[in-house]
Tab-separated table of C-alpha atoms in Angstrom:
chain	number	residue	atom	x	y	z
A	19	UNK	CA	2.973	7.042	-48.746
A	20	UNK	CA	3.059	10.335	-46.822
A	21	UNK	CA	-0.279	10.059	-45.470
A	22	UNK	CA	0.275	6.566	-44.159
A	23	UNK	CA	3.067	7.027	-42.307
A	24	UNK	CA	2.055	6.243	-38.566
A	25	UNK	CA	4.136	8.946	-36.999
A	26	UNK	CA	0.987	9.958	-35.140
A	27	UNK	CA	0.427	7.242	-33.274
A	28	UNK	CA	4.262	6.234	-32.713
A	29	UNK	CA	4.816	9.360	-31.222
A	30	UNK	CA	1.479	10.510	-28.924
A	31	UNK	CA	0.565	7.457	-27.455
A	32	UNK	CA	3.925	6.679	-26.004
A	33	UNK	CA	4.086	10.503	-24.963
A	34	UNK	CA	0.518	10.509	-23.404
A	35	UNK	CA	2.027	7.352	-20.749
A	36	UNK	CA	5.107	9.377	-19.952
A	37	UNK	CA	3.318	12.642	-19.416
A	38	UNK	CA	0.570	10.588	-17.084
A	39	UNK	CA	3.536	8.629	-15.355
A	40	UNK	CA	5.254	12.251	-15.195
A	41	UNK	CA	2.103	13.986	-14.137
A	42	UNK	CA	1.201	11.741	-11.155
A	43	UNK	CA	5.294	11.813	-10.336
A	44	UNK	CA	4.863	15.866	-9.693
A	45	UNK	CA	1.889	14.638	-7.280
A	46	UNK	CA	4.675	12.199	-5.382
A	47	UNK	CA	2.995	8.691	-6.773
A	48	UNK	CA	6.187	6.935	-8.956
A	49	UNK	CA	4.505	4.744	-11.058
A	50	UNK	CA	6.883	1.669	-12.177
A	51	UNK	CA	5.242	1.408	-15.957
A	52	UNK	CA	2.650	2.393	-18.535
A	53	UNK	CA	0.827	-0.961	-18.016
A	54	UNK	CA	0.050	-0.400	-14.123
A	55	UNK	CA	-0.881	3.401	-15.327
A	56	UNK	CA	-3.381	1.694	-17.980
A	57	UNK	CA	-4.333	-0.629	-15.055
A	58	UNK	CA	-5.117	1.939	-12.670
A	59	UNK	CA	-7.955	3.177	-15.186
A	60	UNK	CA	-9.747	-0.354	-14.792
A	61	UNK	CA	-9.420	-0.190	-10.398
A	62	UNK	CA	-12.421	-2.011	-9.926
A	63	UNK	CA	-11.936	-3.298	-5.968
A	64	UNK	CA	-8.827	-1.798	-3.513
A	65	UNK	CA	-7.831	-4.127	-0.296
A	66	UNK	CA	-5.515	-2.047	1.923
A	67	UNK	CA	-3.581	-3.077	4.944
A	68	UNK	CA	-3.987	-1.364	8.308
A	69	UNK	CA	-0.860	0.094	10.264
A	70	UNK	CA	1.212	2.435	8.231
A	71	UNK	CA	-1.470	2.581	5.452
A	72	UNK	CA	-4.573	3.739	7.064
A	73	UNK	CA	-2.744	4.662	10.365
A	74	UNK	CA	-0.277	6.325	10.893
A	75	UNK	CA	2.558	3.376	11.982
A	76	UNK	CA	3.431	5.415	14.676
A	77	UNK	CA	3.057	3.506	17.697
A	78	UNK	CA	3.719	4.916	21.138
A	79	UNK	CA	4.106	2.536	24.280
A	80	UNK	CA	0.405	4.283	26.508
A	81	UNK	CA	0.878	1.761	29.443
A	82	UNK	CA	3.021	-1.093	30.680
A	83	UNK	CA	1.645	-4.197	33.429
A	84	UNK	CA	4.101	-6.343	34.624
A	85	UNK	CA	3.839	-9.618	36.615
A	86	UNK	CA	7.139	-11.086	37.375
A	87	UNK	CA	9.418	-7.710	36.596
A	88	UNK	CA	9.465	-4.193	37.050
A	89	UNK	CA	8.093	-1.969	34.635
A	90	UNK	CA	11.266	-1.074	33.609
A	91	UNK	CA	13.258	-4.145	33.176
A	92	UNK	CA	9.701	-5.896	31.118
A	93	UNK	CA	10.280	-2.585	28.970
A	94	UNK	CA	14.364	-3.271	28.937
A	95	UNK	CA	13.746	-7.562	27.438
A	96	UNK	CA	11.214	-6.312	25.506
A	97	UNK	CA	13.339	-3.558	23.964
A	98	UNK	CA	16.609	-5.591	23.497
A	99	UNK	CA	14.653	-8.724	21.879
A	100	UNK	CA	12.872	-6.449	19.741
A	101	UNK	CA	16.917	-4.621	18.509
A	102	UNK	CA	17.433	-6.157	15.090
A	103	UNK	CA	13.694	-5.138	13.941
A	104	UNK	CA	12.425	-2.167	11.705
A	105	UNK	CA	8.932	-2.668	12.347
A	106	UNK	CA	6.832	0.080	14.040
A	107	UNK	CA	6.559	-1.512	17.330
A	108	UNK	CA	9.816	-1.836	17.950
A	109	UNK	CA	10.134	1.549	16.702
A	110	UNK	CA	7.717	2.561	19.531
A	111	UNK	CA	9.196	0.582	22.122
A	112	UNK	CA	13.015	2.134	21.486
A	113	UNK	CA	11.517	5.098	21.846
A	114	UNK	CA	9.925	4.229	25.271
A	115	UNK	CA	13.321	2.638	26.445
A	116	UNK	CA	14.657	5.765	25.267
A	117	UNK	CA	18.288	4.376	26.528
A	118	UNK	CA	21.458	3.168	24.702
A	119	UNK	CA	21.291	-0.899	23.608
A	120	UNK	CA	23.804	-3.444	24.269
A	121	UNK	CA	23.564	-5.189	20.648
A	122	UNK	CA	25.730	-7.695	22.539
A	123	UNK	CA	23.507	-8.523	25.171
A	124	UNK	CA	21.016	-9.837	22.191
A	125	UNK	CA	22.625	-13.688	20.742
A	126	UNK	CA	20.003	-14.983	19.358
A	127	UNK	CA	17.015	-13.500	17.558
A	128	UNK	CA	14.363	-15.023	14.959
A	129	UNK	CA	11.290	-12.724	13.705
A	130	UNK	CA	7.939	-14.937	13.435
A	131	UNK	CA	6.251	-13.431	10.548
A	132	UNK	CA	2.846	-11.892	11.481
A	133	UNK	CA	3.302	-12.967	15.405
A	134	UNK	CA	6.564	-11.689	16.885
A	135	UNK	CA	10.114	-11.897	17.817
A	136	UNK	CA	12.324	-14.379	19.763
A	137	UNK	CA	15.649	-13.372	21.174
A	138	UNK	CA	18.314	-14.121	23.679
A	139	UNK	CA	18.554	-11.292	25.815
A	140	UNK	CA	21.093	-11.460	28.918
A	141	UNK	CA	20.627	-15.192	28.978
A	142	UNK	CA	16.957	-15.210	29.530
A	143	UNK	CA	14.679	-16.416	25.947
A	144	UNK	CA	12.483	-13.378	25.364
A	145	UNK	CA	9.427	-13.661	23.440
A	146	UNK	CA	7.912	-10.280	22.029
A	147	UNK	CA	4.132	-10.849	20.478
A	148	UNK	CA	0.912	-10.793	19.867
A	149	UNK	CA	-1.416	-14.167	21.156
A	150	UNK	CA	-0.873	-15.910	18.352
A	151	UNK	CA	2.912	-16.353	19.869
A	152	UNK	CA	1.798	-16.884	23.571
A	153	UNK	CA	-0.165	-19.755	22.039
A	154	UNK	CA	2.330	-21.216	19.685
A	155	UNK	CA	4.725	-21.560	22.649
A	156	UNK	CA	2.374	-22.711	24.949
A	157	UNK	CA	2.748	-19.657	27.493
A	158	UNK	CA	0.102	-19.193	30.439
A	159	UNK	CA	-1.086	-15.211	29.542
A	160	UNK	CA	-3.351	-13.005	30.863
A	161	UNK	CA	-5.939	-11.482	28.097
A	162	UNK	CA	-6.465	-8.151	27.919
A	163	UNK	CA	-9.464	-6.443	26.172
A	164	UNK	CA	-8.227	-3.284	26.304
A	165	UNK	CA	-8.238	-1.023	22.676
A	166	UNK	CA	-5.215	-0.841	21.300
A	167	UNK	CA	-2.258	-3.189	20.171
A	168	UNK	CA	-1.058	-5.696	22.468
A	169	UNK	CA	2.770	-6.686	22.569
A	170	UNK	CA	2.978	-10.055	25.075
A	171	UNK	CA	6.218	-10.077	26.905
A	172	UNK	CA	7.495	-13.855	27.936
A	173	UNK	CA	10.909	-14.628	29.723
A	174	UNK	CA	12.073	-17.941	30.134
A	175	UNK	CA	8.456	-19.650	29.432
A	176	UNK	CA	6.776	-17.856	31.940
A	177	UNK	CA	4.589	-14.792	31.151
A	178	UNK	CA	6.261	-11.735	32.275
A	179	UNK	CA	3.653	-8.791	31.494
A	180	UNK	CA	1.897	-6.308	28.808
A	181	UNK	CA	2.675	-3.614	27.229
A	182	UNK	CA	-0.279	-1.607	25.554
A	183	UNK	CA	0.685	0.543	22.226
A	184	UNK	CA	-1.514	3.120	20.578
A	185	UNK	CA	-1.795	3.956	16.864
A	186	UNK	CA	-3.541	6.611	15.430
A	187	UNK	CA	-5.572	7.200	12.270
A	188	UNK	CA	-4.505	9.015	9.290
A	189	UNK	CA	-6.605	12.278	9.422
A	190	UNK	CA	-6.162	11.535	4.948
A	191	UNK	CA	-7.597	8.293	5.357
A	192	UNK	CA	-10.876	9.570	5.000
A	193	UNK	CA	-10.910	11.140	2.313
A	194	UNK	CA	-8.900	8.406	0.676
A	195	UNK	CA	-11.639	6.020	0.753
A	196	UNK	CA	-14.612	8.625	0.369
A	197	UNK	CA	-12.262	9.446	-2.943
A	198	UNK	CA	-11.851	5.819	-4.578
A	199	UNK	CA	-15.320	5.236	-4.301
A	200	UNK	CA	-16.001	8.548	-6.419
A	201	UNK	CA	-13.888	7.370	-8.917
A	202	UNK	CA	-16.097	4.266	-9.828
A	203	UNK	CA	-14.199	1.646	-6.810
A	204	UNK	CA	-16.616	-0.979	-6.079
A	205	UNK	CA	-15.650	-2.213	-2.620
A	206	UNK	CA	-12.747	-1.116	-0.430
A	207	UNK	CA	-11.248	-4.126	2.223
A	208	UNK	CA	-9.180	-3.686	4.844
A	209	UNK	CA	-6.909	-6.858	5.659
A	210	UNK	CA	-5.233	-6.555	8.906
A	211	UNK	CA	-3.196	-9.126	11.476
A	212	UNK	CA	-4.421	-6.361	14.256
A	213	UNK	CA	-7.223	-7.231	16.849
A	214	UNK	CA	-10.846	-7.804	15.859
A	215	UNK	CA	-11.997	-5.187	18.461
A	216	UNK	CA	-9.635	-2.344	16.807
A	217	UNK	CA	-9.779	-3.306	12.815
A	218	UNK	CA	-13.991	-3.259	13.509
A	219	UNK	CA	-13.155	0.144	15.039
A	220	UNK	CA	-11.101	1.522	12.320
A	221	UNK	CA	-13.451	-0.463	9.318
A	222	UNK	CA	-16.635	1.648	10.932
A	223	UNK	CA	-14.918	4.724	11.138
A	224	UNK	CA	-13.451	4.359	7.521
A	225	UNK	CA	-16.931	3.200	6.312
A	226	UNK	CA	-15.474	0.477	4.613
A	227	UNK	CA	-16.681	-2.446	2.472
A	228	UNK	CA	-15.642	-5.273	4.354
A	229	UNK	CA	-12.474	-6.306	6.442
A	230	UNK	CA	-11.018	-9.337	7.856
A	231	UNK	CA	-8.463	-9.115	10.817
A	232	UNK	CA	-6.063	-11.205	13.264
A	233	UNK	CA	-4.864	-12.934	9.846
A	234	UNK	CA	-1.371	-14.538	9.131
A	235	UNK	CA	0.540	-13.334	5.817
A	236	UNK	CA	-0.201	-16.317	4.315
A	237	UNK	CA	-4.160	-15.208	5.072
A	238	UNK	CA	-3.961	-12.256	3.586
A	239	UNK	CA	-2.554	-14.112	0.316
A	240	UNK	CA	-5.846	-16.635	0.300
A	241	UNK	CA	-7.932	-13.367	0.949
A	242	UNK	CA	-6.617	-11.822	-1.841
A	243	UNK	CA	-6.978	-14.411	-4.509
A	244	UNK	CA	-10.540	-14.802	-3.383
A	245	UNK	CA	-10.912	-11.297	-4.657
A	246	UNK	CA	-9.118	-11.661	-7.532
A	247	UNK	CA	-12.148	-14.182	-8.212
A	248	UNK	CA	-14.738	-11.509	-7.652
A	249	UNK	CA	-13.758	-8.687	-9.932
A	250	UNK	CA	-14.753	-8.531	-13.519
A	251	UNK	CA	-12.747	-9.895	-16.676
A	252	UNK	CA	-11.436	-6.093	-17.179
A	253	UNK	CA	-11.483	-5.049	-13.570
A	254	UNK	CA	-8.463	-4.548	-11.719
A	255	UNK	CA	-7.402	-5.295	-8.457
A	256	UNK	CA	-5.125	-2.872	-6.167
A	257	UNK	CA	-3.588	-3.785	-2.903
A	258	UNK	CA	-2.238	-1.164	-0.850
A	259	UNK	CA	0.431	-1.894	2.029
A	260	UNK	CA	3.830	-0.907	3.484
A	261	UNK	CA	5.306	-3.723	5.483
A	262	UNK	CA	7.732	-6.453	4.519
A	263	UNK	CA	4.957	-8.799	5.430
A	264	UNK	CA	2.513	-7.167	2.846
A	265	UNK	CA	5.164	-8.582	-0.350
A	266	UNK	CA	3.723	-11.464	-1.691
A	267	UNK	CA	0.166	-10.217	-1.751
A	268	UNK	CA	1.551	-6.748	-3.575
A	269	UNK	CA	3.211	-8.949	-6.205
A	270	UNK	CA	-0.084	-11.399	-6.143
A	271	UNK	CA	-2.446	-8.209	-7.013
A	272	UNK	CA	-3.150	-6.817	-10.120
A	273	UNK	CA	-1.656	-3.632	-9.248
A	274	UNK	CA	0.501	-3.646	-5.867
A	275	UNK	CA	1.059	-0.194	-4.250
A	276	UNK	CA	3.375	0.340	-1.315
A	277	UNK	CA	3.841	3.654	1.215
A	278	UNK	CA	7.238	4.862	0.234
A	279	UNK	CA	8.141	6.700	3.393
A	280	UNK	CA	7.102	3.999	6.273
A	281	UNK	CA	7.019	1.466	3.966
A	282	UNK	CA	9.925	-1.820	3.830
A	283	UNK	CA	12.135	-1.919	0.966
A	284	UNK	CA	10.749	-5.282	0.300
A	285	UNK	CA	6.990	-4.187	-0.163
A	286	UNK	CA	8.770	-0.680	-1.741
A	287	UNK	CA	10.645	-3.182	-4.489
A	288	UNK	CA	7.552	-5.447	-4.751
A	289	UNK	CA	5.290	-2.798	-5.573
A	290	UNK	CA	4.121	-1.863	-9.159
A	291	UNK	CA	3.272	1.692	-7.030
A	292	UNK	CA	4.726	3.722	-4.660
A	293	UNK	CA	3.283	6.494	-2.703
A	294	UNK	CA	5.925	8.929	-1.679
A	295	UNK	CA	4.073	11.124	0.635
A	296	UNK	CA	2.130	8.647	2.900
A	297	UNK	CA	-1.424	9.455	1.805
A	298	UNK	CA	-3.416	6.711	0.940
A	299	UNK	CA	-6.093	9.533	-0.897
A	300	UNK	CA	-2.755	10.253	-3.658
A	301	UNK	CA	-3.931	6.640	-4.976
A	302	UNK	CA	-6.720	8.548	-6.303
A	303	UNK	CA	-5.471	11.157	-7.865
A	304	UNK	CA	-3.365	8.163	-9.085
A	305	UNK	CA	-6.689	6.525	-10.771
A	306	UNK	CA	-7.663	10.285	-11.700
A	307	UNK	CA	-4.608	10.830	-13.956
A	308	UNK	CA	-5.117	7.182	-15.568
A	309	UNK	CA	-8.490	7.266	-16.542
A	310	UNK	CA	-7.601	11.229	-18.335
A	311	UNK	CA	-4.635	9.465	-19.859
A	312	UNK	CA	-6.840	7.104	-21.242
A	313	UNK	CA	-8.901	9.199	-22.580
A	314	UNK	CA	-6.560	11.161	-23.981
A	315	UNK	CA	-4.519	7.965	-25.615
A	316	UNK	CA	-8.425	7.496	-27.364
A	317	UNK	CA	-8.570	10.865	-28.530
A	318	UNK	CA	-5.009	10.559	-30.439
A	319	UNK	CA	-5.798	7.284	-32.050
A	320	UNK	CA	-9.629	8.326	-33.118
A	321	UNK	CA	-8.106	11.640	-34.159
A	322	UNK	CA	-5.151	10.072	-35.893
A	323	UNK	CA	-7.096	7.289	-37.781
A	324	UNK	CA	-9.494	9.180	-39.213
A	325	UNK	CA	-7.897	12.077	-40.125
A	326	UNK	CA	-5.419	9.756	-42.433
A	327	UNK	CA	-7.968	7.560	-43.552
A	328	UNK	CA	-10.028	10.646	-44.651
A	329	UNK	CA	-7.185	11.784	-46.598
A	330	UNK	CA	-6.672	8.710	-48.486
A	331	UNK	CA	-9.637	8.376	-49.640
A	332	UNK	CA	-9.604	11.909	-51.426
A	333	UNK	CA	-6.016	11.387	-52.493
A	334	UNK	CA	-6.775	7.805	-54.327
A	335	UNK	CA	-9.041	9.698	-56.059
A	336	UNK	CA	-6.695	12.807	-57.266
A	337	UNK	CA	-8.758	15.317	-54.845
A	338	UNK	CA	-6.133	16.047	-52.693
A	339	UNK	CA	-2.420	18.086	-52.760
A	340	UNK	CA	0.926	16.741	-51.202
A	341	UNK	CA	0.442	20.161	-48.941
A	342	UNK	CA	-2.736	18.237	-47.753
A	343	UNK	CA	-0.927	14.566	-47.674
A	344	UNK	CA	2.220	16.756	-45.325
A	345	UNK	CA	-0.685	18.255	-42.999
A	346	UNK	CA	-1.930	14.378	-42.693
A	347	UNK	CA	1.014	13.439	-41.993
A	348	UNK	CA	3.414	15.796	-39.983
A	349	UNK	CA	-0.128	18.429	-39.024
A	350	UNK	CA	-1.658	15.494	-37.439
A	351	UNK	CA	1.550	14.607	-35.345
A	352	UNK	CA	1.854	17.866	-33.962
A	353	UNK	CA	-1.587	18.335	-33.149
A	354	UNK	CA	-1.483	14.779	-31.516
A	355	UNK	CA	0.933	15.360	-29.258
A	356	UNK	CA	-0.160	18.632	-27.997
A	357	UNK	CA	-2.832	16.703	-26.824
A	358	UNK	CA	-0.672	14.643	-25.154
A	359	UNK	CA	1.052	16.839	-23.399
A	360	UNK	CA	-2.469	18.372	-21.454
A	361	UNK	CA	-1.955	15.259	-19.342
A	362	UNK	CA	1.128	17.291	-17.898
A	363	UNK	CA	-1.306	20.276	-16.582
A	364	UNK	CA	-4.338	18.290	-15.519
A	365	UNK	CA	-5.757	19.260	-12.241
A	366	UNK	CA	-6.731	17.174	-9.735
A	367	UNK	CA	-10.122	17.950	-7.674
């Protein structure tokens, strides 16, 4: 009776989840569970989104061409229609206008997922996007194949100018995907709603796998699934993002993990991760501490087992003490979570 009970196992295995979920806390990656940490172990392919994941989010308005307005007042509609939104380019272009807003200029807006913004600014309808918005509303634009993001400014049905934005890479993005691929990541994707010309930039620069741009969220979603299709019975897949427009595919994925300083509290709640710091190379360390917790979890139970089952044997047989049967017992729970608690002072390299 003493050397059955399962105090071993009861005890360490739990422990070894919350010293990996602690240990890759202390490294700023909150991880929501000791399933996803379990998952992490299996990461078999990682699809990341572009702006605020592998760039920096931080957009800054480079040049402005306007046809029907001044500089200025294309900068002022764009700025107002763009008021009620979190979402880096608006960040960017507040920053440009760099003036107090008139909230009550602004009477109407509605935010087009993965194309733009419409608003009522002054009395003039403003629309603030990307083609994909010029075209839905049937506006006469002017392309421009310049590098860089493209905001499309329309007033009253009529197109009104450009305004180019710049984003830059994250100088830990690569090492983040020269990392997952050392720690046994089959392909890394990129899925962006960004340009072809700038997502084939950033993909050859990145060396990544494969990537797939200009898409819709609903895109992304399809893209996703298709993945899910190519990974192995065990395998896991991750998908990394940070917008609100990057929910639905971080609840679709295996294992969803969001940027927890740029990133929307939508994707932030969605997420089974979070990365506190930004750095898309802490998913990782991330994978790192799951696969030791893992293997630490297997130690305990192979430990743990045999130790009692050892014991048994000898004592239905008379050859062992009740000294012997406590060590089985109490010995083997102490030693076990020891073990567990090396997760806690693993290092990362």
């Amino acid at each position: 009776l003493v050397v059955s009970c399962p105090c071993a196992l009861v005890i360490s295995i739990p422990l070894s989840f919350f010293g990996g979920i602690g240990a890759a806390s202390k490294m700023g990656v909150l991880i929501k569970g000791s399933n996803y940490l379990e998952a992490l172990a299996n990461s078999e392919i990682v699809v990341c989104d572009k702006t605020g994941t592998l760039t920096e989010g931080v957009f800054k308005v480079q040049k402005i061409e306007a046809t029907r307005y001044s500089d200025d007042d294309l900068l002022r509609y764009a700025t107002y229609a763009e008021a009620f939104s979190s979402h880096p380019i608006s960040l960017s272009l507040k920053q440009a206008y760099n003036k107090e807003i008139n909230e009550r200029l602004v009477t109407k807006t509605k935010e087009i997922s993965g194309k733009g913004v419409l608003a009522k600014v002054d009395g003039k309808m403003v629309l603030v996007g990307n083609e994909k918005l010029m075209k839905e509303y049937n506006i006469q634009f002017q392309k421009s194949e310049e590098m860089g993001t493209l905001v499309y400014v329309a007033i009253d049905g009529k197109f009104a100018g450009t305004i180019f934005i710049a984003d830059r890479m994250k100088d830990d993005a690569y090492q983040a995907v020269k990392l997952l691929k050392c720690n046994g990541v089959k392909k890394v994707v990129m899925l962006t709603g960004d340009r072809e010309n700038i997502s084939a930039y950033v993909a050859n620069e990145l060396h990544l796998d494969e990537y797939y741009a200009e898409l819709l969220p609903q895109d992304k979603v399809s893209w996703v699934e298709k993945f899910m299709m190519q990974k192995s019975s065990n395998g896991k897949l991750i998908f990394v993002g940070d917008g609100i427009n990057d929910a639905p595919v971080l609840a679709l994925s295996d294992i969803g993990v969001a940027m927890g300083g740029l990133g929307s509290d939508a994707a932030i709640e969605a997420a089974d991760v979070v990365i506190m710091t930004d750095e898309p190379s802490k998913l990782s360390n991330a994978i790192q501490i799951s696969k030791k917790t893992m293997q630490i979890v297997r130690q305990n139970i192979v430990f743990a087992i045999a130790v009692k089952i050892g014991v048994l044997l000898f004592s239905a047989f008379g050859f062992v003490s009740m000294w012997v049967a406590v060590f089985a017992d109490v010995g083997v729970s102490i030693l076990a979570i020891i073990n567990a608690l090396r997760i806690l002072r693993i290092k990362i390299g």
